[in-house]
CSV table of N, CA and C in Angstrom, one decimal:
chain,number,residue,atom,x,y,z
A,1,MET,N,44.0,-34.6,1.8
A,1,MET,CA,43.1,-33.8,2.6
A,1,MET,C,41.8,-34.6,2.7
A,2,SER,N,41.3,-34.5,3.9
A,2,SER,CA,40.0,-35.3,4.2
A,2,SER,C,38.8,-34.5,3.6
A,3,GLY,N,37.8,-35.3,3.4
A,3,GLY,CA,36.6,-34.7,2.9
A,3,GLY,C,35.6,-34.2,4.0
A,4,TYR,N,36.1,-34.3,5.2
A,4,TYR,CA,35.2,-33.9,6.3
A,4,TYR,C,35.5,-32.5,6.7
A,5,THR,N,34.4,-31.8,7.1
A,5,THR,CA,34.6,-30.5,7.6
A,5,THR,C,34.1,-30.5,9.1
A,6,ILE,N,34.7,-29.7,9.8
A,6,ILE,CA,34.4,-29.6,11.2
A,6,ILE,C,33.3,-28.5,11.4
A,7,CYS,N,32.2,-29.0,12.0
A,7,CYS,CA,31.2,-28.0,12.3
A,7,CYS,C,31.3,-27.6,13.8
A,8,PRO,N,31.6,-26.3,14.1
A,8,PRO,CA,31.9,-25.9,15.5
A,8,PRO,C,30.8,-26.3,16.4
A,9,GLU,N,29.5,-26.2,16.0
A,9,GLU,CA,28.4,-26.6,16.9
A,9,GLU,C,28.5,-28.1,17.2
A,10,ALA,N,28.8,-29.0,16.3
A,10,ALA,CA,28.9,-30.4,16.5
A,10,ALA,C,30.0,-30.7,17.4
A,11,SER,N,31.2,-30.1,17.2
A,11,SER,CA,32.3,-30.3,18.1
A,11,SER,C,32.0,-29.9,19.5
A,12,MET,N,31.3,-28.8,19.7
A,12,MET,CA,31.0,-28.4,21.1
A,12,MET,C,30.0,-29.4,21.7
A,13,SER,N,29.0,-29.9,20.9
A,13,SER,CA,28.1,-30.8,21.4
A,13,SER,C,28.8,-32.1,21.8
A,14,ARG,N,29.7,-32.6,21.0
A,14,ARG,CA,30.4,-33.8,21.3
A,14,ARG,C,31.3,-33.5,22.5
A,15,LEU,N,31.9,-32.4,22.6
A,15,LEU,CA,32.8,-32.1,23.7
A,15,LEU,C,32.0,-32.0,25.0
A,16,SER,N,30.8,-31.3,24.9
A,16,SER,CA,29.9,-31.3,26.1
A,16,SER,C,29.4,-32.6,26.5
A,17,ALA,N,29.1,-33.5,25.6
A,17,ALA,CA,28.6,-34.8,25.9
A,17,ALA,C,29.7,-35.6,26.5
A,18,ALA,N,30.9,-35.5,26.0
A,18,ALA,CA,32.1,-36.2,26.5
A,18,ALA,C,32.4,-35.8,27.9
A,19,LEU,N,32.3,-34.4,28.2
A,19,LEU,CA,32.5,-33.9,29.5
A,19,LEU,C,31.5,-34.4,30.5
A,20,LEU,N,30.2,-34.4,30.1
A,20,LEU,CA,29.2,-34.9,30.9
A,20,LEU,C,29.3,-36.3,31.3
A,21,LEU,N,29.7,-37.2,30.2
A,21,LEU,CA,29.9,-38.6,30.4
A,21,LEU,C,31.1,-38.8,31.4
A,22,LEU,N,32.2,-38.0,31.2
A,22,LEU,CA,33.3,-38.1,32.1
A,22,LEU,C,33.0,-37.8,33.5
A,23,GLY,N,32.2,-36.7,33.7
A,23,GLY,CA,31.7,-36.3,35.0
A,23,GLY,C,30.8,-37.4,35.6
A,24,ALA,N,30.0,-38.0,34.9
A,24,ALA,CA,29.1,-39.0,35.4
A,24,ALA,C,29.9,-40.2,35.8
A,25,ILE,N,30.9,-40.6,35.0
A,25,ILE,CA,31.8,-41.7,35.4
A,25,ILE,C,32.5,-41.4,36.7
A,26,LEU,N,33.1,-40.2,36.8
A,26,LEU,CA,33.8,-39.9,38.0
A,26,LEU,C,33.0,-39.8,39.2
A,27,LEU,N,31.8,-39.2,39.1
A,27,LEU,CA,30.9,-39.1,40.2
A,27,LEU,C,30.3,-40.5,40.6
A,28,GLY,N,30.0,-41.2,39.6
A,28,GLY,CA,29.5,-42.6,39.9
A,28,GLY,C,30.6,-43.5,40.4
A,29,GLY,N,31.8,-43.3,39.8
A,29,GLY,CA,32.9,-44.1,40.2
A,29,GLY,C,33.4,-43.8,41.6
A,30,SER,N,33.1,-42.6,42.1
A,30,SER,CA,33.6,-42.3,43.5
A,30,SER,C,32.9,-43.2,44.5
A,31,SER,N,31.6,-43.5,44.3
A,31,SER,CA,31.0,-44.4,45.2
A,31,SER,C,31.5,-45.8,45.1
A,32,ALA,N,32.0,-46.2,43.9
A,32,ALA,CA,32.6,-47.5,43.7
A,32,ALA,C,33.9,-47.6,44.4
A,33,LEU,N,34.6,-46.4,44.5
A,33,LEU,CA,35.9,-46.4,45.1
A,33,LEU,C,35.8,-46.3,46.6
A,34,ALA,N,34.7,-45.9,47.1
A,34,ALA,CA,34.5,-45.8,48.6
A,34,ALA,C,34.5,-47.2,49.1
A,35,GLN,N,35.1,-47.3,50.3
A,35,GLN,CA,35.2,-48.7,50.9
A,35,GLN,C,34.0,-48.9,51.9
A,36,SER,N,33.5,-50.1,51.9
A,36,SER,CA,32.5,-50.4,52.8
A,36,SER,C,33.1,-50.7,54.1
A,37,ASP,N,32.2,-50.7,55.2
A,37,ASP,CA,32.7,-51.2,56.5
A,37,ASP,C,33.3,-52.5,56.4
A,38,ASN,N,32.7,-53.4,55.7
A,38,ASN,CA,33.2,-54.8,55.5
A,38,ASN,C,34.6,-54.8,54.9
A,39,ASP,N,34.8,-54.0,53.9
A,39,ASP,CA,36.1,-53.9,53.2
A,39,ASP,C,37.2,-53.4,54.2
A,40,ILE,N,36.9,-52.4,55.0
A,40,ILE,CA,37.8,-51.9,56.0
A,40,ILE,C,38.1,-53.0,57.0
A,41,TYR,N,37.0,-53.7,57.5
A,41,TYR,CA,37.2,-54.7,58.5
A,41,TYR,C,38.1,-55.8,58.0
A,42,ASN,N,37.9,-56.2,56.8
A,42,ASN,CA,38.6,-57.3,56.2
A,42,ASN,C,40.1,-56.9,56.0
A,43,ARG,N,40.3,-55.7,55.6
A,43,ARG,CA,41.7,-55.2,55.4
A,43,ARG,C,42.5,-55.2,56.8
A,44,ILE,N,41.8,-54.7,57.8
A,44,ILE,CA,42.4,-54.7,59.2
A,44,ILE,C,42.7,-56.2,59.6
A,45,GLU,N,41.8,-57.0,59.3
A,45,GLU,CA,42.0,-58.4,59.7
A,45,GLU,C,43.1,-59.0,59.0
A,46,GLU,N,43.2,-58.7,57.7
A,46,GLU,CA,44.3,-59.3,56.8
A,46,GLU,C,45.7,-58.7,57.3
A,47,LEU,N,45.7,-57.5,57.6
A,47,LEU,CA,47.0,-56.9,57.9
A,47,LEU,C,47.4,-57.0,59.4
A,48,HIS,N,46.4,-57.0,60.2
A,48,HIS,CA,46.8,-56.8,61.7
A,48,HIS,C,46.1,-57.9,62.6
A,49,GLY,N,45.1,-58.5,62.1
A,49,GLY,CA,44.3,-59.4,62.9
A,49,GLY,C,43.5,-58.7,63.9
A,50,ASP,N,42.6,-59.4,64.6
A,50,ASP,CA,41.7,-58.8,65.7
A,50,ASP,C,41.1,-57.5,65.2
A,51,ALA,N,40.5,-57.5,64.1
A,51,ALA,CA,39.7,-56.4,63.6
A,51,ALA,C,38.5,-56.1,64.6
A,52,ALA,N,37.9,-57.1,65.1
A,52,ALA,CA,36.8,-56.9,66.0
A,52,ALA,C,37.3,-56.1,67.3
A,53,GLY,N,38.6,-56.4,67.7
A,53,GLY,CA,39.1,-55.8,68.9
A,53,GLY,C,39.3,-54.3,68.7
A,54,LEU,N,39.3,-53.8,67.5
A,54,LEU,CA,39.5,-52.3,67.3
A,54,LEU,C,38.3,-51.5,67.6
A,55,ASP,N,37.1,-52.1,67.5
A,55,ASP,CA,35.9,-51.4,67.6
A,55,ASP,C,35.7,-50.6,69.0
A,56,ARG,N,35.9,-51.3,70.1
A,56,ARG,CA,35.8,-50.6,71.4
A,56,ARG,C,36.8,-49.4,71.6
A,57,PRO,N,38.1,-49.6,71.4
A,57,PRO,CA,39.0,-48.5,71.6
A,57,PRO,C,38.8,-47.4,70.5
A,58,LEU,N,38.4,-47.7,69.3
A,58,LEU,CA,38.1,-46.7,68.3
A,58,LEU,C,36.9,-45.9,68.7
A,59,ARG,N,35.8,-46.5,69.2
A,59,ARG,CA,34.7,-45.7,69.6
A,59,ARG,C,35.0,-44.9,70.9
A,60,GLN,N,35.8,-45.4,71.8
A,60,GLN,CA,36.2,-44.7,73.0
A,60,GLN,C,37.0,-43.4,72.6
A,61,LEU,N,37.9,-43.6,71.6
A,61,LEU,CA,38.7,-42.5,71.2
A,61,LEU,C,37.9,-41.4,70.5
A,62,VAL,N,37.0,-41.8,69.6
A,62,VAL,CA,36.2,-40.8,68.9
A,62,VAL,C,35.4,-40.0,70.0
A,63,LYS,N,34.7,-40.7,70.9
A,63,LYS,CA,33.9,-40.1,71.9
A,63,LYS,C,34.8,-39.2,72.8
A,64,ALA,N,35.9,-39.7,73.2
A,64,ALA,CA,36.8,-38.9,74.1
A,64,ALA,C,37.4,-37.6,73.4
A,65,MET,N,37.6,-37.7,72.1
A,65,MET,CA,38.1,-36.5,71.4
A,65,MET,C,36.9,-35.5,71.3
A,66,ARG,N,35.7,-35.9,71.1
A,66,ARG,CA,34.6,-35.0,71.1
A,66,ARG,C,34.4,-34.3,72.4
A,67,SER,N,34.6,-35.0,73.5
A,67,SER,CA,34.4,-34.4,74.8
A,67,SER,C,35.6,-34.0,75.5
A,68,VAL,N,36.7,-33.9,74.8
A,68,VAL,CA,38.0,-33.5,75.3
A,68,VAL,C,38.4,-34.2,76.6
A,69,ASP,N,38.3,-35.5,76.6
A,69,ASP,CA,38.6,-36.3,77.7
A,69,ASP,C,40.0,-36.9,77.6
A,70,ALA,N,40.9,-36.0,78.2
A,70,ALA,CA,42.4,-36.3,78.1
A,70,ALA,C,42.7,-37.7,78.8
A,71,LYS,N,42.0,-38.0,79.9
A,71,LYS,CA,42.4,-39.1,80.7
A,71,LYS,C,42.1,-40.4,79.8
A,72,THR,N,40.9,-40.4,79.2
A,72,THR,CA,40.5,-41.6,78.4
A,72,THR,C,41.5,-41.8,77.2
A,73,ILE,N,41.7,-40.6,76.5
A,73,ILE,CA,42.7,-40.7,75.4
A,73,ILE,C,44.0,-41.2,75.8
A,74,ALA,N,44.5,-40.7,77.0
A,74,ALA,CA,45.8,-41.1,77.5
A,74,ALA,C,45.9,-42.6,77.8
A,75,GLY,N,44.7,-43.1,78.3
A,75,GLY,CA,44.6,-44.5,78.5
A,75,GLY,C,44.6,-45.4,77.3
A,76,LEU,N,44.3,-44.8,76.2
A,76,LEU,CA,44.2,-45.6,74.9
A,76,LEU,C,45.6,-45.6,74.2
A,77,ALA,N,46.6,-44.9,74.7
A,77,ALA,CA,47.8,-44.8,74.0
A,77,ALA,C,48.8,-45.8,74.5
A,78,GLU,N,49.8,-46.1,73.6
A,78,GLU,CA,50.9,-47.0,73.9
A,78,GLU,C,52.1,-46.0,74.1
A,79,TYR,N,52.9,-46.2,75.2
A,79,TYR,CA,54.0,-45.3,75.5
A,79,TYR,C,55.3,-46.1,75.4
A,80,PRO,N,56.4,-45.4,75.0
A,80,PRO,CA,56.4,-43.9,74.7
A,80,PRO,C,55.6,-43.6,73.4
A,81,LEU,N,54.9,-42.5,73.4
A,81,LEU,CA,54.1,-42.1,72.3
A,81,LEU,C,54.7,-40.9,71.5
A,82,THR,N,54.9,-41.1,70.2
A,82,THR,CA,55.4,-40.0,69.4
A,82,THR,C,54.3,-39.0,69.0
A,83,VAL,N,54.4,-37.8,69.4
A,83,VAL,CA,53.4,-36.7,69.0
A,83,VAL,C,54.1,-35.6,68.3
A,84,LYS,N,53.5,-35.3,67.2
A,84,LYS,CA,54.0,-34.1,66.4
A,84,LYS,C,53.0,-33.0,66.6
A,85,ALA,N,53.5,-31.9,67.1
A,85,ALA,CA,52.6,-30.8,67.4
A,85,ALA,C,53.4,-29.5,67.4
A,86,ASN,N,52.8,-28.4,66.9
A,86,ASN,CA,53.4,-27.1,67.0
A,86,ASN,C,54.8,-27.1,66.3
A,87,GLY,N,55.0,-27.9,65.3
A,87,GLY,CA,56.2,-27.9,64.6
A,87,GLY,C,57.3,-28.7,65.3
A,88,GLU,N,57.0,-29.4,66.4
A,88,GLU,CA,58.0,-30.1,67.1
A,88,GLU,C,57.5,-31.6,67.2
A,89,THR,N,58.5,-32.4,67.6
A,89,THR,CA,58.2,-33.9,67.8
A,89,THR,C,58.5,-34.1,69.3
A,90,TYR,N,57.5,-34.7,69.9
A,90,TYR,CA,57.6,-35.1,71.4
A,90,TYR,C,57.5,-36.6,71.6
A,91,ASP,N,58.3,-37.1,72.5
A,91,ASP,CA,58.2,-38.5,72.9
A,91,ASP,C,57.6,-38.4,74.3
A,92,VAL,N,56.3,-38.7,74.3
A,92,VAL,CA,55.5,-38.7,75.6
A,92,VAL,C,55.7,-40.0,76.3
A,93,GLU,N,56.3,-39.9,77.5
A,93,GLU,CA,56.7,-41.2,78.2
A,93,GLU,C,55.6,-41.9,78.9
A,94,ASN,N,54.5,-41.2,79.4
A,94,ASN,CA,53.5,-41.9,80.1
A,94,ASN,C,52.2,-41.1,80.1
A,95,ALA,N,51.1,-41.7,80.6
A,95,ALA,CA,49.8,-41.1,80.6
A,95,ALA,C,49.8,-39.8,81.3
A,96,GLU,N,50.5,-39.8,82.5
A,96,GLU,CA,50.4,-38.6,83.3
A,96,GLU,C,51.0,-37.4,82.5
A,97,ASP,N,52.1,-37.7,81.8
A,97,ASP,CA,52.8,-36.6,81.0
A,97,ASP,C,51.8,-36.2,79.9
A,98,PHE,N,51.1,-37.2,79.3
A,98,PHE,CA,50.2,-36.8,78.2
A,98,PHE,C,49.1,-35.9,78.7
A,99,ILE,N,48.5,-36.3,79.9
A,99,ILE,CA,47.4,-35.6,80.4
A,99,ILE,C,47.8,-34.2,80.8
A,100,ASP,N,49.0,-34.1,81.4
A,100,ASP,CA,49.5,-32.7,81.9
A,100,ASP,C,49.7,-31.8,80.7
A,101,ASN,N,50.0,-32.3,79.5
A,101,ASN,CA,50.4,-31.5,78.3
A,101,ASN,C,49.3,-31.7,77.2
A,102,PHE,N,48.2,-32.1,77.5
A,102,PHE,CA,47.2,-32.5,76.5
A,102,PHE,C,46.9,-31.4,75.6
A,103,ASP,N,46.6,-30.2,76.1
A,103,ASP,CA,46.2,-29.0,75.2
A,103,ASP,C,47.3,-28.7,74.2
A,104,ASP,N,48.6,-28.9,74.6
A,104,ASP,CA,49.7,-28.7,73.6
A,104,ASP,C,50.0,-29.8,72.7
A,105,LEU,N,49.6,-31.0,73.1
A,105,LEU,CA,49.8,-32.2,72.3
A,105,LEU,C,48.8,-32.6,71.3
A,106,VAL,N,47.5,-32.2,71.6
A,106,VAL,CA,46.4,-32.5,70.7
A,106,VAL,C,45.7,-31.2,70.4
A,107,THR,N,45.8,-30.8,69.2
A,107,THR,CA,45.2,-29.5,68.8
A,107,THR,C,43.7,-29.6,68.7
A,108,PRO,N,43.0,-28.5,68.8
A,108,PRO,CA,41.5,-28.5,68.6
A,108,PRO,C,41.1,-29.1,67.2
A,109,GLU,N,41.9,-28.8,66.2
A,109,GLU,CA,41.6,-29.3,64.9
A,109,GLU,C,41.7,-30.8,64.8
A,110,THR,N,42.7,-31.4,65.5
A,110,THR,CA,42.8,-32.9,65.6
A,110,THR,C,41.6,-33.5,66.4
A,111,ARG,N,41.3,-32.8,67.5
A,111,ARG,CA,40.1,-33.3,68.3
A,111,ARG,C,38.9,-33.3,67.4
A,112,ARG,N,38.6,-32.2,66.7
A,112,ARG,CA,37.4,-32.2,65.9
A,112,ARG,C,37.4,-33.2,64.8
A,113,ALA,N,38.6,-33.4,64.1
A,113,ALA,CA,38.7,-34.3,63.0
A,113,ALA,C,38.5,-35.8,63.5
A,114,VAL,N,39.1,-36.1,64.6
A,114,VAL,CA,39.0,-37.5,65.1
A,114,VAL,C,37.5,-37.7,65.6
A,115,GLY,N,37.0,-36.6,66.2
A,115,GLY,CA,35.6,-36.7,66.8
A,115,GLY,C,34.6,-36.9,65.7
A,116,ARG,N,34.9,-36.6,64.5
A,116,ARG,CA,34.0,-36.8,63.3
A,116,ARG,C,34.3,-38.1,62.5
A,117,GLN,N,35.3,-38.8,62.9
A,117,GLN,CA,35.8,-40.0,62.2
A,117,GLN,C,34.6,-41.0,62.0
A,118,GLN,N,34.5,-41.5,60.8
A,118,GLN,CA,33.6,-42.5,60.4
A,118,GLN,C,34.4,-43.8,60.0
A,119,TYR,N,33.9,-44.9,60.4
A,119,TYR,CA,34.6,-46.2,60.1
A,119,TYR,C,35.0,-46.4,58.7
A,120,GLU,N,34.0,-46.1,57.8
A,120,GLU,CA,34.3,-46.3,56.4
A,120,GLU,C,35.4,-45.3,55.8
A,121,ASP,N,35.7,-44.3,56.6
A,121,ASP,CA,36.8,-43.4,56.2
A,121,ASP,C,38.1,-43.7,56.7
A,122,LEU,N,38.2,-44.8,57.5
A,122,LEU,CA,39.5,-45.2,58.0
A,122,LEU,C,40.4,-45.6,56.8
A,123,PHE,N,41.8,-45.5,57.0
A,123,PHE,CA,42.7,-45.9,56.0
A,123,PHE,C,43.6,-47.0,56.8
A,124,VAL,N,43.8,-48.1,56.1
A,124,VAL,CA,44.5,-49.2,56.7
A,124,VAL,C,45.7,-49.6,55.9
A,125,ASN,N,46.9,-49.6,56.5
A,125,ASN,CA,48.1,-50.2,55.8
A,125,ASN,C,48.9,-51.0,56.8
A,126,SER,N,50.0,-51.5,56.5
A,126,SER,CA,50.8,-52.3,57.3
A,126,SER,C,51.3,-51.6,58.6
A,127,ASP,N,51.3,-50.2,58.6
A,127,ASP,CA,51.7,-49.5,59.8
A,127,ASP,C,50.6,-49.4,60.8
A,128,GLY,N,49.3,-49.5,60.4
A,128,GLY,CA,48.2,-49.5,61.4
A,128,GLY,C,47.0,-48.9,60.7
A,129,VAL,N,46.1,-48.3,61.5
A,129,VAL,CA,44.9,-47.7,61.1
A,129,VAL,C,45.0,-46.2,61.3
A,130,MET,N,44.7,-45.5,60.2
A,130,MET,CA,44.8,-44.0,60.2
A,130,MET,C,43.5,-43.4,60.3
A,131,LEU,N,43.4,-42.4,61.3
A,131,LEU,CA,42.2,-41.7,61.5
A,131,LEU,C,42.4,-40.2,61.1
A,132,ALA,N,41.4,-39.6,60.7
A,132,ALA,CA,41.4,-38.2,60.4
A,132,ALA,C,42.5,-37.7,59.5
A,133,GLY,N,42.7,-38.4,58.4
A,133,GLY,CA,43.7,-38.0,57.4
A,133,GLY,C,45.1,-38.1,58.0
A,134,GLY,N,45.4,-38.9,58.9
A,134,GLY,CA,46.8,-39.1,59.5
A,134,GLY,C,47.0,-38.4,60.8
A,135,ALA,N,46.0,-37.7,61.3
A,135,ALA,CA,46.2,-37.0,62.6
A,135,ALA,C,46.5,-38.0,63.7
A,136,VAL,N,45.8,-39.2,63.7
A,136,VAL,CA,46.1,-40.2,64.7
A,136,VAL,C,46.2,-41.6,64.0
A,137,TRP,N,47.1,-42.3,64.5
A,137,TRP,CA,47.3,-43.7,64.1
A,137,TRP,C,47.1,-44.7,65.2
A,138,MET,N,46.4,-45.7,65.0
A,138,MET,CA,46.2,-46.8,66.0
A,138,MET,C,46.8,-48.1,65.4
A,139,GLY,N,47.4,-48.9,66.3
A,139,GLY,CA,48.0,-50.1,65.9
A,139,GLY,C,47.7,-51.3,66.9
A,140,ALA,N,47.8,-52.5,66.4
A,140,ALA,CA,47.6,-53.6,67.2
A,140,ALA,C,49.0,-53.9,67.9
A,141,ILE,N,49.0,-53.8,69.2
A,141,ILE,CA,50.3,-54.0,69.9
A,141,ILE,C,50.3,-55.4,70.5
A,142,CYS,N,51.4,-56.1,70.1
A,142,CYS,CA,51.6,-57.5,70.6
A,142,CYS,C,51.9,-57.4,72.1
A,143,GLU,N,51.3,-58.4,72.8
A,143,GLU,CA,51.5,-58.5,74.2
A,143,GLU,C,52.6,-59.5,74.6
A,144,ASP,N,53.1,-60.2,73.6
A,144,ASP,CA,54.2,-61.2,73.9
A,144,ASP,C,55.0,-61.3,72.6
A,145,ASN,N,56.1,-62.0,72.7
A,145,ASN,CA,56.9,-62.2,71.5
A,145,ASN,C,56.3,-63.0,70.4
A,146,ALA,N,55.4,-63.9,70.7
A,146,ALA,CA,54.7,-64.7,69.7
A,146,ALA,C,53.5,-63.9,69.1
A,147,CYS,N,53.2,-62.8,69.7
A,147,CYS,CA,52.0,-62.0,69.3
A,147,CYS,C,50.7,-62.8,69.2
A,148,GLU,N,50.6,-63.7,70.2
A,148,GLU,CA,49.4,-64.5,70.2
A,148,GLU,C,48.2,-63.7,70.8
A,149,ALA,N,48.6,-62.6,71.5
A,149,ALA,CA,47.5,-61.7,72.0
A,149,ALA,C,48.0,-60.3,71.7
A,150,SER,N,47.0,-59.4,71.4
A,150,SER,CA,47.4,-58.0,71.2
A,150,SER,C,46.2,-57.1,71.6
A,151,HIS,N,46.6,-55.9,71.7
A,151,HIS,CA,45.5,-54.9,72.0
A,151,HIS,C,45.7,-53.7,71.1
A,152,TRP,N,44.6,-53.0,70.8
A,152,TRP,CA,44.7,-51.8,70.0
A,152,TRP,C,45.0,-50.5,70.8
A,153,ALA,N,45.9,-49.7,70.3
A,153,ALA,CA,46.3,-48.5,71.0
A,153,ALA,C,46.7,-47.4,70.0
A,154,ILE,N,46.6,-46.2,70.5
A,154,ILE,CA,47.2,-45.0,69.7
A,154,ILE,C,48.7,-45.2,69.7
A,155,ILE,N,49.2,-45.2,68.5
A,155,ILE,CA,50.7,-45.3,68.3
A,155,ILE,C,51.4,-44.0,67.8
A,156,ALA,N,50.6,-43.1,67.4
A,156,ALA,CA,51.2,-41.8,66.9
A,156,ALA,C,50.1,-40.8,66.8
A,157,ILE,N,50.5,-39.5,67.1
A,157,ILE,CA,49.6,-38.3,66.9
A,157,ILE,C,50.4,-37.3,66.0
A,158,ASN,N,49.7,-36.9,64.9
A,158,ASN,CA,50.4,-35.9,64.0
A,158,ASN,C,49.5,-34.8,63.7
A,159,ASN,N,49.6,-33.8,64.6
A,159,ASN,CA,48.7,-32.6,64.5
A,159,ASN,C,49.1,-31.8,63.2
């Protein structure tokens, strides 16, 4: 048997200190986990190339979602476009179809979320660039078989 006795006040003080330290690490670490604009840009460039080319269509999309500009959003999409809305999956064939059914295809929640999108909050993987927690995906679309030229477009909407 050990010669040490446990003092309840000391245990609570150590526990409180440990919890405070853990909280400080977690709170301080969250900023360390946040990605900078440069990190995002480099990740896009690494996985998709033409990171600079994303800037204009991304800004147009965010602005168009804020102002509920279906025509601009439709012009930023690649067709056929897969849209998940209202528990259904739709294959939107063209911009006219998208505009005609806009209110059913893009929910107000998605519009608000994309309208608040910040560059540093983008998520990038080999599938593309995710906005608003997965509500919208953009991808670099090759313009030829060699993919020497590409353009950025909406490739999926997941309300």
